[in-house]
Coordinates of C-alpha atoms in Angstrom, one line a residue:
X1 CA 0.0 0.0 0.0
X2 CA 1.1 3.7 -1.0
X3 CA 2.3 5.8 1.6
X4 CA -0.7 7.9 1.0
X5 CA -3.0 5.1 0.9
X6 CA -2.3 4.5 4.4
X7 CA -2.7 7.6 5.4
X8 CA -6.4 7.8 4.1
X9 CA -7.0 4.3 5.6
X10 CA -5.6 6.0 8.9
X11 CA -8.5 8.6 9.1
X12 CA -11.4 6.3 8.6
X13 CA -12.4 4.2 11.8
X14 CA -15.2 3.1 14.0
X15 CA -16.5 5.1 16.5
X16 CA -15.4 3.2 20.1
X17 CA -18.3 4.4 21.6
X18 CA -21.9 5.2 20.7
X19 CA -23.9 8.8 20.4
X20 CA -23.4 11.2 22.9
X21 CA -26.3 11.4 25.7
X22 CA -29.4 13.0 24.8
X23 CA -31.1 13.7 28.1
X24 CA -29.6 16.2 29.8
X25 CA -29.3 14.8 33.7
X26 CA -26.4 13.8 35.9
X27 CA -25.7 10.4 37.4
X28 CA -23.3 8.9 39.1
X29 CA -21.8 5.4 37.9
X30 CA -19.7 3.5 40.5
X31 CA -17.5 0.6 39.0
X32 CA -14.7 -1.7 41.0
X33 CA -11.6 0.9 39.6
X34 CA -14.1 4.4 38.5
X35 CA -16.5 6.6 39.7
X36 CA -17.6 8.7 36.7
X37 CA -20.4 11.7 36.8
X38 CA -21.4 13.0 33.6
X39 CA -24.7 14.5 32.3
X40 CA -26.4 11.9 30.3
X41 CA -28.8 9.5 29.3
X42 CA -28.3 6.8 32.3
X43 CA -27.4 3.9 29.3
X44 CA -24.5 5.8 28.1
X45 CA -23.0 6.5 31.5
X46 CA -23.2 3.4 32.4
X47 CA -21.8 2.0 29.0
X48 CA -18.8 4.5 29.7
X49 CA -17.5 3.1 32.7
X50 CA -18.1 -0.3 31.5
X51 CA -15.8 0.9 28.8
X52 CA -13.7 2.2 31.3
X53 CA -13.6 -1.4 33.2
X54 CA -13.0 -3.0 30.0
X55 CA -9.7 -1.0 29.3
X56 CA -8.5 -1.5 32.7
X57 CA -8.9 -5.4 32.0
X58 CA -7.4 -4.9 28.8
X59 CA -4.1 -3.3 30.2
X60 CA -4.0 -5.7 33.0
X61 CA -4.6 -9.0 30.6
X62 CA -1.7 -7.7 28.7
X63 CA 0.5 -6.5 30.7
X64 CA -0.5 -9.8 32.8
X65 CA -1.2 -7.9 36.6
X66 CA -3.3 -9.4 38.6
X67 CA -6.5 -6.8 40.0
X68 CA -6.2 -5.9 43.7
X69 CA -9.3 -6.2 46.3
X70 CA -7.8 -2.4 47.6
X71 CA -7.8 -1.0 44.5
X72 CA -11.6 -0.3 45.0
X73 CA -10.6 1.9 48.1
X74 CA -8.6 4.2 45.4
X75 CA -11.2 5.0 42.3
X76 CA -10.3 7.4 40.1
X77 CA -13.1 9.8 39.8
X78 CA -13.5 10.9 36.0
X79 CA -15.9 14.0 35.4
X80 CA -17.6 14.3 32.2
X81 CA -17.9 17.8 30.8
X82 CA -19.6 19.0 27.9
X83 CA -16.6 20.2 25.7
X84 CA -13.1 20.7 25.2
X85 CA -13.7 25.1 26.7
X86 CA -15.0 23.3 29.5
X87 CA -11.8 21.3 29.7
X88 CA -9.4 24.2 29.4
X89 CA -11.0 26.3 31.5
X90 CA -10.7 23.8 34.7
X91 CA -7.4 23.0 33.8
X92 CA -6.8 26.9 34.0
X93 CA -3.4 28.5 32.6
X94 CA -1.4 27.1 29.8
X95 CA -4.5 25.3 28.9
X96 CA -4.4 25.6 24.7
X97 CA -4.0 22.5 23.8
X98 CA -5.4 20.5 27.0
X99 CA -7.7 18.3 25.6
X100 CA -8.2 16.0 28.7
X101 CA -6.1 15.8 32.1
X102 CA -5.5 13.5 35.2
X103 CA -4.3 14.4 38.4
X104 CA -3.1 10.7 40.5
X105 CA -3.2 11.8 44.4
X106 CA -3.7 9.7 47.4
X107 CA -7.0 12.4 48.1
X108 CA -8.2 10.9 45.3
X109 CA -6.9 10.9 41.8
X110 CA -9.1 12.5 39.3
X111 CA -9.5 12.8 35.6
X112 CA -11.6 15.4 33.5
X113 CA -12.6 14.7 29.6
X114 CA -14.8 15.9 27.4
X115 CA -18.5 14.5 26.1
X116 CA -18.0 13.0 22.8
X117 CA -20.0 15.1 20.0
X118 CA -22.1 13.3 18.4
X119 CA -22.0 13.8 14.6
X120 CA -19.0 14.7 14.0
X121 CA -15.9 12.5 11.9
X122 CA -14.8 9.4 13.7
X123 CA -11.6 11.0 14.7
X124 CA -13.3 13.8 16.4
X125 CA -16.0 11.6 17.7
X126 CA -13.4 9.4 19.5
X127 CA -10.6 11.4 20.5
X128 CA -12.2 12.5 24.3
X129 CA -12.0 8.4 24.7
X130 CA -8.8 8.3 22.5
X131 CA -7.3 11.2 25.6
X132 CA -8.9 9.6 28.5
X133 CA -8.0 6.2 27.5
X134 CA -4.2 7.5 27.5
X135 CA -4.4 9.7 30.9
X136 CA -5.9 6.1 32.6
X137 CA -2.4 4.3 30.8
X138 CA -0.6 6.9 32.8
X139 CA -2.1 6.1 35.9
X140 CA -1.8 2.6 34.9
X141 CA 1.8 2.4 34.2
X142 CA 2.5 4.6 37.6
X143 CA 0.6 2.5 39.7
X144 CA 1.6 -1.1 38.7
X145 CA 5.3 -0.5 37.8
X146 CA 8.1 0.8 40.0
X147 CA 10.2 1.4 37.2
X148 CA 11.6 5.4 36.1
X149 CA 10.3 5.4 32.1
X150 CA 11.6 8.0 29.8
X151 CA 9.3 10.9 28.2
X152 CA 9.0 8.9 24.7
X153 CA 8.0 5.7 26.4
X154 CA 5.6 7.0 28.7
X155 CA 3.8 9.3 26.2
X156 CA 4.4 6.3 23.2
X157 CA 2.6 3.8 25.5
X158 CA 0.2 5.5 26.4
X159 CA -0.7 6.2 22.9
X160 CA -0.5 2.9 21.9
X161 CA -3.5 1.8 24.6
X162 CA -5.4 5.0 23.5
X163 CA -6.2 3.0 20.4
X164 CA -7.8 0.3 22.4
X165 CA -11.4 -0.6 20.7
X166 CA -13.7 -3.4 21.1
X167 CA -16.3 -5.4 19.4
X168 CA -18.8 -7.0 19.9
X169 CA -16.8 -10.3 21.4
X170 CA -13.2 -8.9 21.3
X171 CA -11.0 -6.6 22.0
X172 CA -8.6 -5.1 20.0
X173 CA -5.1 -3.7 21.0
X174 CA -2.1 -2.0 19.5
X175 CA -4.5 -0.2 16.3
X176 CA -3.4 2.2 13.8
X177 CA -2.8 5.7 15.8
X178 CA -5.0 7.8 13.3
X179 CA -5.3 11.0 15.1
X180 CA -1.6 11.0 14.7
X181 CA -1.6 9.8 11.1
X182 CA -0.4 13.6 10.3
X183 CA 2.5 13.9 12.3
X184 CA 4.0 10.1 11.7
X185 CA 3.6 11.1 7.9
X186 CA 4.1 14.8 7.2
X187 CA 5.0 16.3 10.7
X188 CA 8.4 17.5 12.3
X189 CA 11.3 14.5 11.3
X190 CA 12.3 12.9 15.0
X191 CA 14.9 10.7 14.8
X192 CA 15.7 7.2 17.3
X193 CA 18.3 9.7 18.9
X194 CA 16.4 12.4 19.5
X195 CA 13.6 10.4 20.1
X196 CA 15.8 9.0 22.9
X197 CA 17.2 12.4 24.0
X198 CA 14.1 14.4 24.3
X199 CA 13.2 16.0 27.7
X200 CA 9.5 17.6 26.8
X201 CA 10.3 20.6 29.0
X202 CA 12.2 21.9 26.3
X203 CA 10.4 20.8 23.3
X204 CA 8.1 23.4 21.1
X205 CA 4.5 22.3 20.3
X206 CA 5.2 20.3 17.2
X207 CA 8.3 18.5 18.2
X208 CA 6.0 17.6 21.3
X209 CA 3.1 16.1 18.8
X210 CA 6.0 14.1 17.0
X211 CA 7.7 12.7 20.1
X212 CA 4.3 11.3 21.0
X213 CA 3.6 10.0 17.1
X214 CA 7.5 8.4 16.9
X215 CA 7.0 7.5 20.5
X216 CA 3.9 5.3 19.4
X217 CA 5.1 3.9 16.5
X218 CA 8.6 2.6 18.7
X219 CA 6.2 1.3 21.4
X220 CA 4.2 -0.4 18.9
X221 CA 7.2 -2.4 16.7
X222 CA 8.6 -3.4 20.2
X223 CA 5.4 -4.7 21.6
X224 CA 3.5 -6.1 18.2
X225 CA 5.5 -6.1 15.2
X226 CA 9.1 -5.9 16.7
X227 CA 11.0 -9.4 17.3
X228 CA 11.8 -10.7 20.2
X229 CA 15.6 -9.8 19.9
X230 CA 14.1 -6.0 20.0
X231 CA 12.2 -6.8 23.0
X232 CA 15.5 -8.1 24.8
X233 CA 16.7 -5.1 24.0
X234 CA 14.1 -2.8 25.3
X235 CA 14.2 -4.5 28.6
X236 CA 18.1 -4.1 28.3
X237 CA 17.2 -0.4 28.1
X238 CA 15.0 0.1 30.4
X239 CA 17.4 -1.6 33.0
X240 CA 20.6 0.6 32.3
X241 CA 17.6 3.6 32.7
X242 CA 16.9 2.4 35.9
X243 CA 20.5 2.5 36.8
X244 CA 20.8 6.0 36.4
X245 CA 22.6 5.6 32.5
X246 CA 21.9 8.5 30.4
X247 CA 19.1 7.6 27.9
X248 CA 20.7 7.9 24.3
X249 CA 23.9 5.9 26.2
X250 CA 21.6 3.4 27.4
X251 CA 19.6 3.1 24.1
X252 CA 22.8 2.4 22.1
X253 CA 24.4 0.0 24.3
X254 CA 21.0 -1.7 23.9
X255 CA 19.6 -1.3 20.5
X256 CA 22.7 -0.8 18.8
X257 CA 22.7 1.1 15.8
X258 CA 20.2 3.8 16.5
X259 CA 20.4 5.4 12.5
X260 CA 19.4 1.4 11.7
X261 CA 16.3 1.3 13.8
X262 CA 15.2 4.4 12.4
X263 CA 14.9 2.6 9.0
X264 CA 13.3 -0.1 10.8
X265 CA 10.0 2.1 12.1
X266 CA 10.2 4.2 8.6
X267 CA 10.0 0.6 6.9
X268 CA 7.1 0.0 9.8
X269 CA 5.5 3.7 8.4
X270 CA 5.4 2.4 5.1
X271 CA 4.3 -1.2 5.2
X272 CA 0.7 -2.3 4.1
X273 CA -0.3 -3.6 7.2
X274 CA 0.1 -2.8 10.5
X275 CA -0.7 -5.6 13.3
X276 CA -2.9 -5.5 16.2
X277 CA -3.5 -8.1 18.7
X278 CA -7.3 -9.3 19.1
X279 CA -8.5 -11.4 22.2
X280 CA -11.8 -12.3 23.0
X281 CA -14.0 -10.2 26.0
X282 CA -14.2 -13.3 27.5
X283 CA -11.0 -13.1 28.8
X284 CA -11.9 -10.0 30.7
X285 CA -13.9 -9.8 33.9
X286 CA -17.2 -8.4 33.3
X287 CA -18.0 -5.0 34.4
X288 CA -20.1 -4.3 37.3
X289 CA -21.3 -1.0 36.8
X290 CA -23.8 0.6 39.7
X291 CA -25.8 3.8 38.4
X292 CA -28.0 6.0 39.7
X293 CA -29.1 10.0 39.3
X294 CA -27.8 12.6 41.5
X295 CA -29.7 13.7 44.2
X296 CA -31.1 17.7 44.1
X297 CA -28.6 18.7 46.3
X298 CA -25.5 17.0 44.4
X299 CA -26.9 18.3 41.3
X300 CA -26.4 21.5 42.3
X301 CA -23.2 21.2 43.8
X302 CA -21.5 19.0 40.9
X303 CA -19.9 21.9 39.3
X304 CA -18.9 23.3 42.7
X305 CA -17.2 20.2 43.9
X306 CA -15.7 19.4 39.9
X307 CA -13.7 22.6 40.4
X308 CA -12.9 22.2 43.9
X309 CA -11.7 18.7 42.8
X310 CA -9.7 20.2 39.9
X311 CA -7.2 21.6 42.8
X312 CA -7.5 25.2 44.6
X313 CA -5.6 26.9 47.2
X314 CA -6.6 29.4 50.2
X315 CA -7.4 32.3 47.5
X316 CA -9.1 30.4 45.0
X317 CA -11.0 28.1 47.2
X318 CA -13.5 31.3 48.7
X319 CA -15.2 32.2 45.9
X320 CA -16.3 28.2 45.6
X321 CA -16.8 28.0 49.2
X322 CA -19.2 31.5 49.2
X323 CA -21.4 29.4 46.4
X324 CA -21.3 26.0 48.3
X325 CA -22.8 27.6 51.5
X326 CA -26.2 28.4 50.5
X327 CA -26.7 24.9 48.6
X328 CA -25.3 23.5 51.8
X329 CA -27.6 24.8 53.6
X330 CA -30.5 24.3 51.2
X331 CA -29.6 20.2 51.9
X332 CA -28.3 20.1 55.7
X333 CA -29.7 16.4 55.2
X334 CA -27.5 15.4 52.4
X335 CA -24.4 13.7 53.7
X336 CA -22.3 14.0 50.0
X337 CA -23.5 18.1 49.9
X338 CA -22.4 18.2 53.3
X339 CA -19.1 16.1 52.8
X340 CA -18.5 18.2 50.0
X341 CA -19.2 21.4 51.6
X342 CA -16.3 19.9 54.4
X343 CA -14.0 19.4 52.3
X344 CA -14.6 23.6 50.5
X345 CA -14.4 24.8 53.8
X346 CA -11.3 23.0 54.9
X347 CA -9.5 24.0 51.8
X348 CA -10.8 27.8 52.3
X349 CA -9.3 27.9 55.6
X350 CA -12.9 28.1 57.6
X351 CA -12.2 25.4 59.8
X352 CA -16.2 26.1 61.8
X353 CA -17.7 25.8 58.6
X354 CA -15.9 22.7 57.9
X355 CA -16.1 21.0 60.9
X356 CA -20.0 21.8 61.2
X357 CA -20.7 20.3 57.7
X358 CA -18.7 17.2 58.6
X359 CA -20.8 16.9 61.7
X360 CA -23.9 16.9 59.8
X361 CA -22.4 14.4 57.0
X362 CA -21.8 12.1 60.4
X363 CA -25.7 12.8 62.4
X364 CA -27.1 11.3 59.2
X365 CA -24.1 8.6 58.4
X366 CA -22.0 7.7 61.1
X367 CA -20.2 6.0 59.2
X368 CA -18.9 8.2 56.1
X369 CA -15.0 8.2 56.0
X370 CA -15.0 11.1 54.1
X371 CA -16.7 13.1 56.7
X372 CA -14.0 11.6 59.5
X373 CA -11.2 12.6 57.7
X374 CA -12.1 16.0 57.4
X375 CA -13.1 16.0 60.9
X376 CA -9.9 15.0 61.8
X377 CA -8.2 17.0 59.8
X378 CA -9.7 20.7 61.2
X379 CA -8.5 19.3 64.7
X380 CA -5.1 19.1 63.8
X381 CA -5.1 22.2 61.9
X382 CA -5.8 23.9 64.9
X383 CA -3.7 21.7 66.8
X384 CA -1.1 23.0 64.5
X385 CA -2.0 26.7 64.5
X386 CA -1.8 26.8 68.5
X387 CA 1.7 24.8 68.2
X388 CA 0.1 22.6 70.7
X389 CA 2.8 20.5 72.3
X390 CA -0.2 18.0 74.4
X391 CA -0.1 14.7 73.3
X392 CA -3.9 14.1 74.1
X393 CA -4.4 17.1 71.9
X394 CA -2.9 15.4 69.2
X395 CA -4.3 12.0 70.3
X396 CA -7.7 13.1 69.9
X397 CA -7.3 14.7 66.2
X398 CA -5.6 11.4 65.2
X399 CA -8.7 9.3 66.7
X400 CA -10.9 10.7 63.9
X401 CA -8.3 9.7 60.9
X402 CA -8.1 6.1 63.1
X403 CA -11.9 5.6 63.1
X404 CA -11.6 6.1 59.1
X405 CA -9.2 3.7 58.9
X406 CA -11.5 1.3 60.8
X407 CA -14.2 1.9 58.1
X408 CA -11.6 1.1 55.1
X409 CA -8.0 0.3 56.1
X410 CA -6.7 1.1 52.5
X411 CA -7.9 4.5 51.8
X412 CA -4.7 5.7 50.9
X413 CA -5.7 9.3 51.9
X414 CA -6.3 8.7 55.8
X415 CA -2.9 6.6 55.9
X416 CA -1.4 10.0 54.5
X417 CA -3.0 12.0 57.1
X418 CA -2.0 9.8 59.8
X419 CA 1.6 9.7 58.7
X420 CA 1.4 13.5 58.5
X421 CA 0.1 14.3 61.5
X422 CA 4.0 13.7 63.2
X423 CA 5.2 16.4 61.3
X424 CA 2.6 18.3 61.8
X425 CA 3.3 18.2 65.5
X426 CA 6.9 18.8 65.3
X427 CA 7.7 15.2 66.8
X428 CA 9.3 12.1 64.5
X429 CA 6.7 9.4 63.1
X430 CA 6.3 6.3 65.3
X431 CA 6.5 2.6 63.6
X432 CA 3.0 3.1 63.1
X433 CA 3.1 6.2 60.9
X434 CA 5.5 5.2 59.0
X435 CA 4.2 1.8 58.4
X436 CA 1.5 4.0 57.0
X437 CA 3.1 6.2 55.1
X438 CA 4.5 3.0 53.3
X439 CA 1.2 1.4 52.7
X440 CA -0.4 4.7 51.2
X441 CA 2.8 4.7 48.8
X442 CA 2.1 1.4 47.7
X443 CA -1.7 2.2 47.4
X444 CA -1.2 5.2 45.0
X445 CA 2.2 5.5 43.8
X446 CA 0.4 8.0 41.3
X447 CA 0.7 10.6 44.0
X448 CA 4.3 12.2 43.3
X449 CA 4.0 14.2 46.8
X450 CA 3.1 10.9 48.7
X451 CA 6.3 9.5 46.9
X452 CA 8.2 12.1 47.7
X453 CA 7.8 11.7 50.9
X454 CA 8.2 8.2 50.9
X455 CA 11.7 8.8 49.8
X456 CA 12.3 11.7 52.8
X457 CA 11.2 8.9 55.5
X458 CA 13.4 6.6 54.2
X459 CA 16.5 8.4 54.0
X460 CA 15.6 9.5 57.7
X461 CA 15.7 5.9 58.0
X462 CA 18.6 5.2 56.5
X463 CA 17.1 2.8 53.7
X464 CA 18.8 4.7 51.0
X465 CA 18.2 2.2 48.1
X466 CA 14.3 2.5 48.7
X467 CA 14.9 6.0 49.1
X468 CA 16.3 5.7 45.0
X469 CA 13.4 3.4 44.2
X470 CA 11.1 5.7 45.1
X471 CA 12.5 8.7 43.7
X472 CA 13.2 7.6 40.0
X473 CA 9.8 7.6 38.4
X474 CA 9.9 11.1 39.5
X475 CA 13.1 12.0 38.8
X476 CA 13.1 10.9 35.2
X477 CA 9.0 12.1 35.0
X478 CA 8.1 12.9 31.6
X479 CA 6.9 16.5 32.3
X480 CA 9.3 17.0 34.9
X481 CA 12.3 19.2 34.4
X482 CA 16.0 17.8 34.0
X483 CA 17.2 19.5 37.3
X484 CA 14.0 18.9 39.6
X485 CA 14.5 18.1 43.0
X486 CA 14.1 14.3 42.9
X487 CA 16.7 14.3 40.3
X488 CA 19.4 16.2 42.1
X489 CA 18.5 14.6 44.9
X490 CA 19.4 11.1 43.3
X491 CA 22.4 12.7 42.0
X492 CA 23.4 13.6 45.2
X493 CA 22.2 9.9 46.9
X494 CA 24.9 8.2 43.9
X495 CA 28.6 9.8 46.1
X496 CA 28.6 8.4 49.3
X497 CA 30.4 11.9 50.8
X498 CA 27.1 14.0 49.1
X499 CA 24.6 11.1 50.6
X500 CA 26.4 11.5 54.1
X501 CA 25.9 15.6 53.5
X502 CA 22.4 14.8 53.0
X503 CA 21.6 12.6 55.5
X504 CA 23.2 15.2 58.2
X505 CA 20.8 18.2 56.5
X506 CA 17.9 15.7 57.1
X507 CA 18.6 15.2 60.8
X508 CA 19.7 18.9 61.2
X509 CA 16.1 19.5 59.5
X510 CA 14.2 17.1 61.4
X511 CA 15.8 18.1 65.2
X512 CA 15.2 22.0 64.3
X513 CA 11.7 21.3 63.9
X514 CA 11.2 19.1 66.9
X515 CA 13.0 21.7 69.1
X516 CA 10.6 24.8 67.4
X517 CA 7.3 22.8 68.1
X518 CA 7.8 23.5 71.6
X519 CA 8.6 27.1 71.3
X520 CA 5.5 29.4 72.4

């Protein structure tokens, strides 16, 4: 086939998904890994997060990882909006060419896309599933592998499940990328080395749209039409990566000849066919998918509570918070208004307001987590704020994180808090906390503060090869810059004088603050 045949064949594709909704109400759907909330005809919510459950299967039937009973404890909540405007404008600055974004954190990692429009091409008509598809890879690939991947592989793998589609009995993965048919044919040239090299801090927007084109096409030969020398060799890779070798260095004494297997994926390019692998659904569990309308009161509050769970600070949580109050207290009986309405106050600094909403969330539902953590978390706030140095003080704000964790004991979230609450009190973490802080870690590794972290306590510890382990997926984070903290940091943690200089700092650190916690 011509070059440009394939090209045409590229753009023309079934849609993954049917028409957009055509009733305009919101609901809820609650699957074992999502929670989604989108305004819609009931059906198609439903049939999205079975979608949704279906690509999680997908990943984890080829990647071969076993699903986890506390992975249900750690959904990721995906918000439906009605276009890509609606998209940018959460996402706020720098939003231009945000078509879709994910956020993984151990408060609860969210993801916002847009509806699909219903009559439009295929491409257009598939590309919010073709986005969210690759923000869940993302989340995927964080929190099943402890490896540090490199900006092409991370972006090139996640394009390559992005083209997941299904069937009616089957599932297909590894298809044609065709909403990047342009830039793997005509776009900016981006060779094996600079494909290699590339840190996308420093990239301008079309060398960005052609590492994530090349970057599919070399994750696709390796895992489908590649040999199984090339696989060898991407493992090979991946290791000397992981040891801290520069990535062209590491990509050379792997693949070898870099100039030959650019002839190899411009051969790929060109070839008449290119392979996908099909298995049937039955392989997959079957989606359990709970749905049900929003209440009034959460109706009202959704788009509240969707930018509140965007992210805010002190200054741009008020204006939210001055909105929430009068729905909050049009449904005092509501306990997700109310929990919601918590969690706006907290973040807006109005602690009575916060702890007031909680305690209605708890009159009508004792036992809502949600509303105990926030409890607990305005008691040691104030704690905090009066540098109280009273143990039953603190005692008493940790009780409410400990009765959440008697409701679910793998909220990642609570085990944070807990862990936290030492340093919040200026005194080091007992066994207890710590053990915590290593569960929550291991419960959402997506969370690159709660890794962070991780890596601080262990050092503390003195376990300075889990210290590394923890900090290379962020040091060598696709978005993150060459010279970020985790990277100097594992610079530093490689010469035994610089790890000794920073294991004094930390104790220095860590006495300075125990000694100020009981100044008055």
């Amino acid at each position: 086939m011509h070059r440009s045949m394939w090209l045409a064949s590229l753009l023309v594709g079934a849609a993954l998904m049917g028409a957009a909704p055509a009733r305009a109400e919101w609901h809820e759907a609650t699957s074992k890994h999502f929670i989604v909330y989108a305004n819609g005809d009931a059906d198609d919510v439903k049939e999205q997060a079975e979608e949704l459950e279906r690509f999680d299967g997908v990943f984890r039937y080829f990647q071969q990882i076993p699903t986890r009973p506390e992975d249900e404890s750690n959904k990721l909540t995906v918000y439906v909006v009605p276009n890509d405007s609606a998209v940018r404008r959460l996402y706020g600055a720098n939003s231009r060419n945000i078509a879709g974004f994910y956020e993984g954190r151990a408060s609860g990692s969210v993801a916002f896309t847009p509806a699909r429009a219903p009559g439009s091409d295929a491409i257009s008509r598939d590309q919010p599933q073709i986005v969210l598809f690759h923000e869940y890879a993302h989340h995927l690939l964080l929190g099943n592998f402890a490896s540090a991947f490199p900006a092409w592989f991370s972006e090139g793998y996640a394009e390559f499940l992005s083209t997941v589609r299904f069937d009616k009995d089957a599932a297909w993965v590894g298809g044609a990328a065709q909403h990047r048919a342009y830039d793997l044919l005509r776009g900016q040239p981006f060779s094996a080395e600079k494909l290699f090299a590339a840190n996308m801090r420093s990239l301008r927007p079309d060398e960005m749209s052609a590492l994530y084109a090349r970057g599919w096409l070399l994750t696709h030969y390796i895992f489908v039409a590649g040999d199984s020398k090339r696989r060898d060799q991407f493992t090979r890779y991946l290791e000397a990566i992981n040891r801290g070798t520069p990535s062209v260095d590491a990509a050379r004494e792997a693949f070898g000849d870099l100039r030959a297997l650019d002839k190899e994926l411009d051969a790929r390019l060109r070839s008449a066919k290119l392979p996908a692998f099909r298995f049937g659904l039955d392989k997959l569990p079957q989606p359990v998918v709970q749905v049900r309308a929003l209440r009034p009161g959460e109706k009202a509050m959704i788009d509240l509570r969707m930018r509140s769970d965007r992210g805010v600070d002190r200054t741009t949580a008020q204006p939210i918070l001055k909105d929430a109050i009068p729905i909050g207290e049009r449904y005092p009986d509501d306990p997700a208004v109310q929990g919601w309405l918590a969690e706006m106050a907290l973040d807006a600094g109005r602690y009575d307001l916060a702890e007031a909403a909680a305690d209605r969330a708890l009159a009508i539902d004792a036992r809502s987590s949600q509303a105990l953590v926030y409890k607990g978390q305005v008691h040691l706030r104030r704690a905090r704020e009066a540098r109280s140095t009273d143990p039953a003080v603190w005692k008493e704000a940790r009780s409410w994180l400990l009765k959440a964790n008697a409701i679910d004991s793998n909220d990642a979230y609570t085990l944070m808090l807990f862990y936290s609450s030492f340093g919040m009190a200026g005194v080091p973490a007992t066994a207890n906390a710590k053990d915590a802080l290593e569960r929550a870690q291991q419960l959402v590794p997506q969370d690159p503060a709660l890794r962070f972290a991780y890596a601080h306590q262990s050092l503390l510890d003195g376990k300075i090869d889990e210290a590394k382990r923890a900090l290379r997926p962020l040091a060598y984070s696709a978005h993150a810059a060459p010279d970020n903290p985790a990277a100097r940091l594992l610079t530093a943690l490689e010469d035994k004088a610089a790890t000794k200089a920073v294991l004094d700092a930390l104790g220095a650190q860590q006495k300075a603050e125990a000694a100020g916690s009981g100044d008055e």
